[in-house]
Coordinates of C-alpha atoms and ligand atoms in Angstrom, one line a residue:
M6 CA 8.3 7.4 -24.1
A7 CA 6.1 5.4 -21.7
E8 CA 3.6 3.2 -23.6
A9 CA -0.1 3.5 -22.5
K10 CA -0.4 1.0 -19.7
R11 CA -3.7 -0.6 -19.2
I12 CA -5.3 -0.7 -15.8
L13 CA -8.3 -2.8 -14.8
I14 CA -10.8 -0.9 -12.5
V15 CA -13.3 -3.1 -10.7
E16 CA -15.7 -0.8 -9.0
D17 CA -19.5 -0.8 -8.9
E18 CA -19.9 2.9 -8.3
T19 CA -19.7 4.5 -11.8
S20 CA -18.8 8.0 -10.5
I21 CA -15.8 6.7 -8.6
A22 CA -14.7 4.6 -11.5
D23 CA -15.0 7.6 -13.9
N24 CA -12.9 9.7 -11.6
I25 CA -10.2 7.1 -11.4
S26 CA -10.3 6.6 -15.2
V27 CA -9.8 10.3 -15.9
A28 CA -7.0 10.6 -13.4
L29 CA -5.2 7.6 -14.9
Q30 CA -5.7 9.0 -18.4
L31 CA -4.0 12.3 -17.3
E32 CA -1.0 10.2 -16.3
G33 CA -1.0 8.4 -19.6
F34 CA -2.6 5.2 -18.4
G35 CA -5.4 3.5 -20.4
S36 CA -8.1 1.8 -18.3
V37 CA -11.0 -0.6 -18.5
H38 CA -13.9 -0.5 -16.1
C39 CA -15.9 -3.5 -14.8
M40 CA -18.8 -3.2 -12.4
L41 CA -18.8 -6.8 -11.4
A42 CA -16.1 -9.2 -10.2
G43 CA -17.3 -11.8 -12.7
D44 CA -16.8 -9.4 -15.6
A45 CA -13.3 -8.6 -14.4
L46 CA -12.3 -12.2 -14.2
A47 CA -13.6 -12.8 -17.7
R48 CA -11.6 -9.9 -19.1
L49 CA -8.4 -11.0 -17.2
Q50 CA -8.6 -14.3 -19.0
T51 CA -8.5 -12.8 -22.4
E52 CA -6.7 -9.5 -22.1
A53 CA -3.4 -8.2 -20.6
F54 CA -3.4 -5.6 -17.9
E55 CA -0.6 -4.0 -16.0
L56 CA -2.4 -3.5 -12.7
A57 CA -5.9 -4.0 -11.2
I58 CA -7.7 -1.6 -8.9
V59 CA -10.3 -3.5 -6.9
D60 CA -13.1 -2.2 -4.7
V61 CA -13.6 -4.4 -1.7
G62 CA -17.4 -4.0 -1.7
L63 CA -18.7 -5.4 -5.0
P64 CA -22.2 -6.7 -5.6
D65 CA -21.4 -10.2 -6.9
M66 CA -18.3 -11.2 -4.9
N67 CA -16.3 -9.3 -2.3
G68 CA -13.0 -7.9 -3.4
F69 CA -11.0 -10.3 -1.2
E70 CA -12.6 -13.3 -3.0
L71 CA -11.9 -11.6 -6.3
C72 CA -8.3 -11.1 -5.3
K73 CA -7.9 -14.8 -4.4
A74 CA -9.5 -15.7 -7.8
I75 CA -7.1 -13.4 -9.6
R76 CA -4.1 -14.7 -7.7
R77 CA -4.9 -18.2 -8.9
E78 CA -4.3 -17.1 -12.4
S79 CA -2.0 -14.1 -12.3
D80 CA 0.5 -12.1 -10.3
I81 CA -0.8 -8.7 -11.6
P82 CA -0.2 -5.9 -9.1
L83 CA -3.4 -5.2 -7.2
I84 CA -4.6 -2.2 -5.2
F85 CA -7.7 -2.4 -3.0
L86 CA -10.2 0.4 -2.6
T87 CA -11.7 0.2 0.8
A88 CA -14.1 2.4 2.9
R89 CA -13.8 0.6 6.2
A90 CA -11.1 0.2 8.9
D91 CA -11.9 -3.5 9.5
E92 CA -11.3 -4.1 5.8
I93 CA -7.9 -2.5 6.2
D94 CA -7.1 -4.9 9.0
R95 CA -8.0 -7.8 6.7
I96 CA -5.9 -6.4 3.9
L97 CA -2.9 -6.0 6.2
G98 CA -3.5 -9.1 8.3
L99 CA -4.2 -11.7 5.6
E100 CA -1.7 -12.6 2.9
L101 CA -4.0 -11.8 0.1
G102 CA -1.3 -10.8 -2.3
A103 CA -2.5 -7.2 -2.6
D104 CA 0.2 -4.6 -3.3
D105 CA -1.4 -1.6 -1.7
Y106 CA -4.8 -0.2 -0.6
V107 CA -6.4 3.3 -0.7
T108 CA -9.1 4.3 1.7
K109 CA -12.3 6.0 0.5
P110 CA -12.7 8.9 0.1
F111 CA -9.4 9.3 -1.7
S112 CA -8.0 11.8 -4.1
P113 CA -7.5 10.5 -7.6
R114 CA -4.0 11.9 -7.5
E115 CA -3.2 9.8 -4.4
L116 CA -4.4 6.7 -6.2
T117 CA -2.4 7.5 -9.4
T118 CA 0.7 8.1 -7.2
R119 CA 0.3 4.6 -5.8
V120 CA -0.3 3.1 -9.2
K121 CA 2.9 4.7 -10.5
A122 CA 4.9 3.6 -7.5
I123 CA 3.8 0.0 -7.9
L124 CA 4.4 -0.1 -11.6
R125 CA 7.9 1.3 -10.9
R126 CA 8.5 -1.5 -8.5
A127 CA 7.1 -4.1 -10.9
R128 CA 9.5 -2.9 -13.5
P129 CA 12.9 -3.1 -11.8
D130 CA 14.7 -2.5 -15.0
T131 CA 14.0 1.2 -14.7
A132 CA 14.3 1.4 -11.0
K133 CA 17.2 0.5 -8.7
P134 CA 17.2 -3.2 -8.0
V135 CA 15.3 -4.4 -4.9
D136 CA 17.9 -4.4 -2.2
P137 CA 18.3 -8.0 -0.9
E138 CA 20.1 -6.5 2.1
I139 CA 17.1 -4.9 3.5
P140 CA 17.6 -5.5 7.3
F141 CA 13.9 -5.8 8.1
V142 CA 11.7 -9.0 8.0
V143 CA 8.0 -8.5 8.5
D144 CA 5.8 -11.4 9.7
T145 CA 2.2 -10.2 9.2
R146 CA 0.7 -13.3 10.8
Q147 CA 2.4 -12.7 14.1
A148 CA 2.5 -8.9 13.6
T149 CA 6.2 -8.9 14.3
I150 CA 9.1 -7.2 12.6
Q151 CA 12.7 -8.3 12.9
F152 CA 15.5 -5.7 12.5
R153 CA 19.0 -7.1 11.9
G154 CA 17.8 -10.5 13.2
Q155 CA 16.2 -9.2 16.3
V156 CA 12.4 -9.1 16.9
L157 CA 11.4 -5.5 17.8
N158 CA 9.1 -5.0 20.7
L159 CA 6.5 -2.8 18.9
T160 CA 3.1 -1.5 19.8
R161 CA 0.4 -2.2 17.3
I162 CA 0.6 1.3 15.8
E163 CA 4.3 1.2 15.6
F164 CA 4.1 -2.2 13.8
L165 CA 1.6 -0.9 11.3
M166 CA 3.6 2.3 10.6
L167 CA 6.9 0.5 10.2
Q168 CA 5.3 -2.2 8.1
T169 CA 4.1 0.5 5.8
L170 CA 7.6 2.1 5.5
V171 CA 9.3 -1.3 5.0
A172 CA 6.9 -2.3 2.3
H173 CA 7.9 0.8 0.2
P174 CA 11.6 1.6 0.9
G175 CA 12.5 5.1 -0.3
Q176 CA 8.9 6.2 -0.7
V177 CA 8.0 9.3 1.3
F178 CA 4.8 8.9 3.3
S179 CA 3.0 11.9 4.6
R180 CA 1.9 11.8 8.2
G181 CA -1.7 11.5 6.9
Q182 CA -0.8 8.3 5.0
L183 CA 1.0 6.8 8.0
M184 CA -2.0 7.6 10.1
H185 CA -4.3 5.9 7.6
A186 CA -2.0 2.9 7.8
A187 CA -2.0 2.7 11.5
W188 CA -5.2 4.1 13.0
E189 CA -8.7 2.7 13.0
H190 CA -10.0 6.3 13.0
P191 CA -7.2 8.5 11.8
Q192 CA -9.4 11.6 11.7
V193 CA -9.6 11.7 15.4
S194 CA -5.8 11.5 15.9
L195 CA -3.4 14.3 15.7
E196 CA -0.7 14.2 13.1
R197 CA 1.7 15.2 15.8
S198 CA 1.3 11.9 17.4
V199 CA 2.9 10.3 14.3
D200 CA 6.1 12.1 15.2
T201 CA 5.9 10.6 18.7
H202 CA 5.5 7.1 17.4
I203 CA 8.3 7.6 14.9
K204 CA 10.6 8.8 17.7
S205 CA 9.8 5.7 19.7
L206 CA 10.4 3.5 16.6
R207 CA 13.8 5.1 16.0
A208 CA 14.7 4.5 19.7
K209 CA 13.8 0.8 19.3
L210 CA 15.9 0.5 16.1
K211 CA 18.8 2.2 17.9
Q212 CA 18.6 -0.4 20.6
V213 CA 19.5 -3.0 18.0
D214 CA 22.0 -0.8 16.1
S215 CA 23.1 2.4 17.9
E216 CA 24.2 3.9 14.5
D217 CA 20.8 3.2 12.9
D218 CA 19.4 5.9 10.7
S219 CA 16.8 3.9 8.7
I220 CA 13.9 6.3 9.1
Q221 CA 14.4 9.6 7.3
T222 CA 12.5 12.8 8.0
H223 CA 11.5 14.8 5.0
R224 CA 10.6 18.2 6.3
G225 CA 7.1 19.3 5.4
L226 CA 6.5 16.0 3.7
G227 CA 6.8 13.0 6.0
Y228 CA 8.9 10.0 6.5
S229 CA 10.6 7.3 4.4
L230 CA 12.8 4.2 5.0
T231 CA 16.3 4.1 3.7
V232 CA 17.8 0.7 3.0
A233 CA 21.5 1.2 3.5
G234 CA 22.1 -2.5 4.2
Ligands
CA916 CA1 -18.6 -0.7 -3.8

């Protein structure tokens, strides 16, 4: 039996926080809601949480500052809630130590899926061990990815898509999720173009290793990365 894990929600919009809280409860997670970053920091000092969900736009401190403050004290897994593409760029571009992000508007189910995935990774005793042989090395500062020791020549969109896959080996991403990861305005892009970028990515991986089969297609679902060493 899974014990009730406690999640800290830092979100100044009560209706959003309530939706998250209910969705988490349905999955067996207890939660605590703070409207202000200052309250969240105070609670983190005295209580144990399994994970924090942090809105980027908070009244007293932005979520990035809060993340830095949390990171000085704790390595608790952290998911950002963000409404803006430029915020996503910061989350991806800076090494803030966030584990994931979800863009508003989001479905509560999407968020709880991320929460579960992160907690599974944080608890390697119940999952397969993190594969030290993963042949990808991501450099977020330079926006480059090495595959088997060679720097891939990637477009920005290919970099963001592959970075997303590499960060969560084995996790299946829908085309919509990959679009969110890679596009400033995903709603204006066609899902089909994800397939085109995946095809191009595969060709680039095959230039390094002609046998490569790292990116798996899941029909009707999306794509995932295998880490076959
Ligand atoms: Ca807000």
